[in-house]
Protein backbone atom coordinates (compact mmCIF):
# COMPACT_ATOMS: atom_id res chain seq x y z
CA MET A 1 40.88 128.29 115.39
CA SER A 2 41.03 124.55 114.79
CA LEU A 3 41.21 122.11 117.68
CA CYS A 4 44.61 120.76 116.61
CA LEU A 5 46.07 124.26 116.37
CA ASP A 6 44.65 125.17 119.79
CA GLN A 7 46.25 122.05 121.25
CA LEU A 8 49.62 122.96 119.70
CA LEU A 9 49.43 126.52 121.04
CA GLU A 10 48.41 125.31 124.49
CA GLN A 11 51.20 122.70 124.35
CA LYS A 12 48.72 119.90 125.03
CA LYS A 13 49.99 118.28 121.83
CA THR A 14 53.55 118.50 120.66
CA ALA A 15 55.06 118.55 117.23
CA PRO A 16 58.79 118.93 116.71
CA PHE A 17 58.15 120.85 113.50
CA THR A 18 55.33 123.16 112.41
CA LEU A 19 55.37 124.83 109.00
CA VAL A 20 53.10 127.85 108.60
CA ASN A 21 52.06 128.60 105.03
CA ASP A 22 52.24 132.37 104.51
CA SER A 23 50.61 134.12 101.57
CA ILE A 24 49.12 137.45 100.60
CA GLN A 25 45.67 136.11 101.43
CA CYS A 26 46.63 134.80 104.88
CA ALA A 27 49.60 136.21 106.78
CA GLY A 28 51.51 133.74 108.96
CA VAL A 29 53.21 136.24 111.28
CA PRO A 30 50.24 136.59 113.71
CA LEU A 31 50.16 132.82 114.17
CA LEU A 32 53.92 132.73 114.64
CA ALA A 33 53.62 135.52 117.23
CA ALA A 34 50.91 133.52 119.03
CA PHE A 35 53.27 130.53 119.34
CA VAL A 36 56.00 132.80 120.74
CA GLN A 37 53.70 134.65 123.16
CA LYS A 38 52.40 131.37 124.56
CA ALA A 39 55.92 129.99 125.03
CA LEU A 40 57.08 133.19 126.76
CA ALA A 41 54.01 133.13 129.02
CA LEU A 42 55.13 129.65 130.12
CA ASP A 43 58.71 130.94 130.72
CA GLN A 44 60.00 128.81 127.87
CA GLN A 45 63.13 129.94 126.03
CA VAL A 46 62.43 131.26 122.51
CA ILE A 47 65.01 131.76 119.77
CA CYS A 48 63.80 133.83 116.82
CA VAL A 49 65.75 133.93 113.56
CA LEU A 50 64.44 137.01 111.77
CA THR A 51 65.01 137.14 108.01
CA GLU A 52 62.04 139.28 106.87
CA THR A 53 61.12 141.24 110.00
CA SER A 54 63.11 143.83 111.92
CA PRO A 55 63.63 143.10 115.63
CA ARG A 56 61.72 146.28 116.51
CA ARG A 57 58.72 145.24 114.39
CA TRP A 58 58.88 141.67 115.73
CA LEU A 59 58.74 142.94 119.31
CA GLN A 60 55.70 145.03 118.35
CA HIS A 61 54.02 141.84 117.03
CA LEU A 62 54.78 140.24 120.39
CA LYS A 63 53.60 143.30 122.31
CA GLN A 64 57.05 143.57 123.91
CA SER A 65 58.95 146.77 124.59
CA PRO A 66 61.97 147.14 122.24
CA GLY A 67 63.99 148.52 125.16
CA SER A 68 63.30 145.59 127.48
CA PRO A 69 62.23 142.41 125.70
CA HIS A 70 61.34 139.25 127.62
CA ARG A 71 64.34 137.65 129.33
CA HIS A 72 63.69 134.28 127.63
CA LEU A 73 63.55 135.81 124.12
CA PHE A 74 66.71 135.68 122.00
CA ILE A 75 66.74 137.27 118.53
CA MET A 76 69.12 136.36 115.72
CA ASP A 77 68.81 139.34 113.38
CA ALA A 78 69.40 138.60 109.69
CA PHE A 79 67.06 141.38 108.57
CA SER A 80 68.60 144.67 109.72
CA ASP A 81 71.99 144.12 108.07
CA PRO A 82 71.80 140.93 105.98
CA GLU A 83 75.08 141.57 104.14
CA GLY A 84 77.08 142.65 107.20
CA TRP A 85 77.87 146.11 105.85
CA ASP A 86 76.73 148.20 108.82
CA LYS A 87 79.45 147.64 111.42
CA GLU A 88 78.04 150.42 113.62
CA HIS A 89 74.57 148.85 113.96
CA VAL A 90 73.82 148.71 117.68
CA LEU A 91 72.41 145.44 118.96
CA GLN A 92 70.19 145.18 121.99
CA PRO A 93 70.94 142.64 124.73
CA GLN A 94 69.64 139.21 123.79
CA GLN A 95 70.31 139.87 120.09
CA GLN A 96 72.90 138.58 117.65
CA ARG A 97 73.52 139.74 114.09
CA ILE A 98 73.86 137.13 111.36
CA THR A 99 74.54 137.60 107.66
CA LEU A 100 72.78 135.66 104.95
CA ASP A 101 75.38 133.83 102.93
CA ARG A 102 76.30 130.28 101.93
CA ASN A 103 77.61 129.59 105.45
CA MET A 104 74.40 130.66 107.20
CA GLU A 105 74.05 127.43 109.18
CA ARG A 106 77.55 127.91 110.63
CA GLN A 107 76.37 131.20 112.10
CA ILE A 108 72.98 129.97 113.27
CA LEU A 109 73.53 126.44 114.58
CA PRO A 110 76.31 126.96 117.18
CA THR A 111 74.34 129.67 118.98
CA ILE A 112 71.15 127.62 118.95
CA ILE A 113 72.95 124.48 120.16
CA ASN A 114 74.53 126.44 123.01
CA ARG A 115 71.19 127.93 124.05
CA ILE A 116 69.36 124.58 123.84
CA GLU A 117 72.02 123.01 126.09
CA GLN A 118 71.30 125.74 128.66
CA ALA A 119 67.49 125.41 128.41
CA PRO A 120 66.36 122.22 126.66
CA ASN A 121 62.67 123.16 126.35
CA THR A 122 63.17 125.73 123.60
CA LEU A 123 60.97 127.08 120.84
CA ILE A 124 62.89 127.92 117.66
CA VAL A 125 61.18 130.28 115.23
CA ILE A 126 62.26 131.40 111.76
CA ASP A 127 60.05 134.19 110.47
CA SER A 128 60.61 133.17 106.84
CA LEU A 129 62.51 130.41 105.10
CA SER A 130 62.25 132.26 101.79
CA PRO A 131 65.41 134.43 102.04
CA LEU A 132 67.39 131.40 103.20
CA SER A 133 66.13 129.19 100.39
CA LEU A 134 66.99 131.84 97.81
CA ILE A 135 70.62 131.49 98.88
CA SER A 136 70.59 127.70 98.87
CA SER A 137 67.57 125.41 99.08
CA HIS A 138 69.86 122.48 100.00
CA ARG A 139 71.48 124.36 102.91
CA THR A 140 68.07 125.59 104.06
CA PHE A 141 66.80 122.01 104.09
CA GLN A 142 69.89 120.92 106.07
CA LEU A 143 69.35 123.76 108.55
CA VAL A 144 65.67 122.88 109.04
CA LYS A 145 66.54 119.19 109.40
CA ALA A 146 69.16 120.00 112.06
CA LEU A 147 66.81 122.30 114.00
CA VAL A 148 64.05 119.70 113.98
CA SER A 149 66.45 117.05 115.25
CA PHE A 150 67.58 119.32 118.12
CA THR A 151 64.06 120.11 119.26
CA SER A 152 62.55 116.66 118.82
CA GLY A 153 64.88 115.18 121.42
CA THR A 154 64.48 117.98 123.98
CA MET A 155 60.72 118.50 124.16
CA GLY A 156 61.21 121.76 122.31
CA ALA A 157 59.59 122.77 119.05
CA SER A 158 60.38 124.49 115.78
CA VAL A 159 58.00 126.78 113.91
CA PHE A 160 58.85 128.17 110.49
CA ILE A 161 57.06 130.29 107.92
CA LEU A 162 57.16 129.36 104.25
CA ASN A 163 56.15 132.25 102.05
CA THR A 164 54.32 130.66 99.11
CA ASP A 165 54.16 133.92 97.14
CA ASN A 166 57.75 133.29 96.11
CA ALA A 167 57.69 130.86 93.19
CA LEU A 168 61.43 130.12 93.42
CA ILE A 169 61.06 127.97 96.53
CA ARG A 170 61.05 124.22 95.94
CA PHE A 171 61.19 121.71 98.81
């Protein structure tokens, strides 16, 4: 691993925004999981917005038990029921369901703001910007810009994956 990446993971260097380029040749999820595992090991609050990974699979990446995830891990699940059709879907504690629509930032931002106010040193993770940008690249940019502004003033950080296999994404 490169020295700069090691320093980011060890939190010896900070960056309010880290974009992980994900492709078929090089998956970004293991790196994203490494950022989350390190933050949880330091008892830092982590908010994960999952758009391409189920919460159960994400917890497996983190080597966490689905029945009892880490107390500082909060999952916003936009994968399991992205259209909001399954009203009987059971959520675990520390999870919130969100639907992917044109008002996505109105669902995501209030919860994140509330959690950052409770624990300022927060890592925000989005497992893939691709589904969000397919809905609206402008709103996705506004969401990313807002998240970066929240974390840059609080010593927190934001880490996002951009899936470059999807040719429709233009930033």
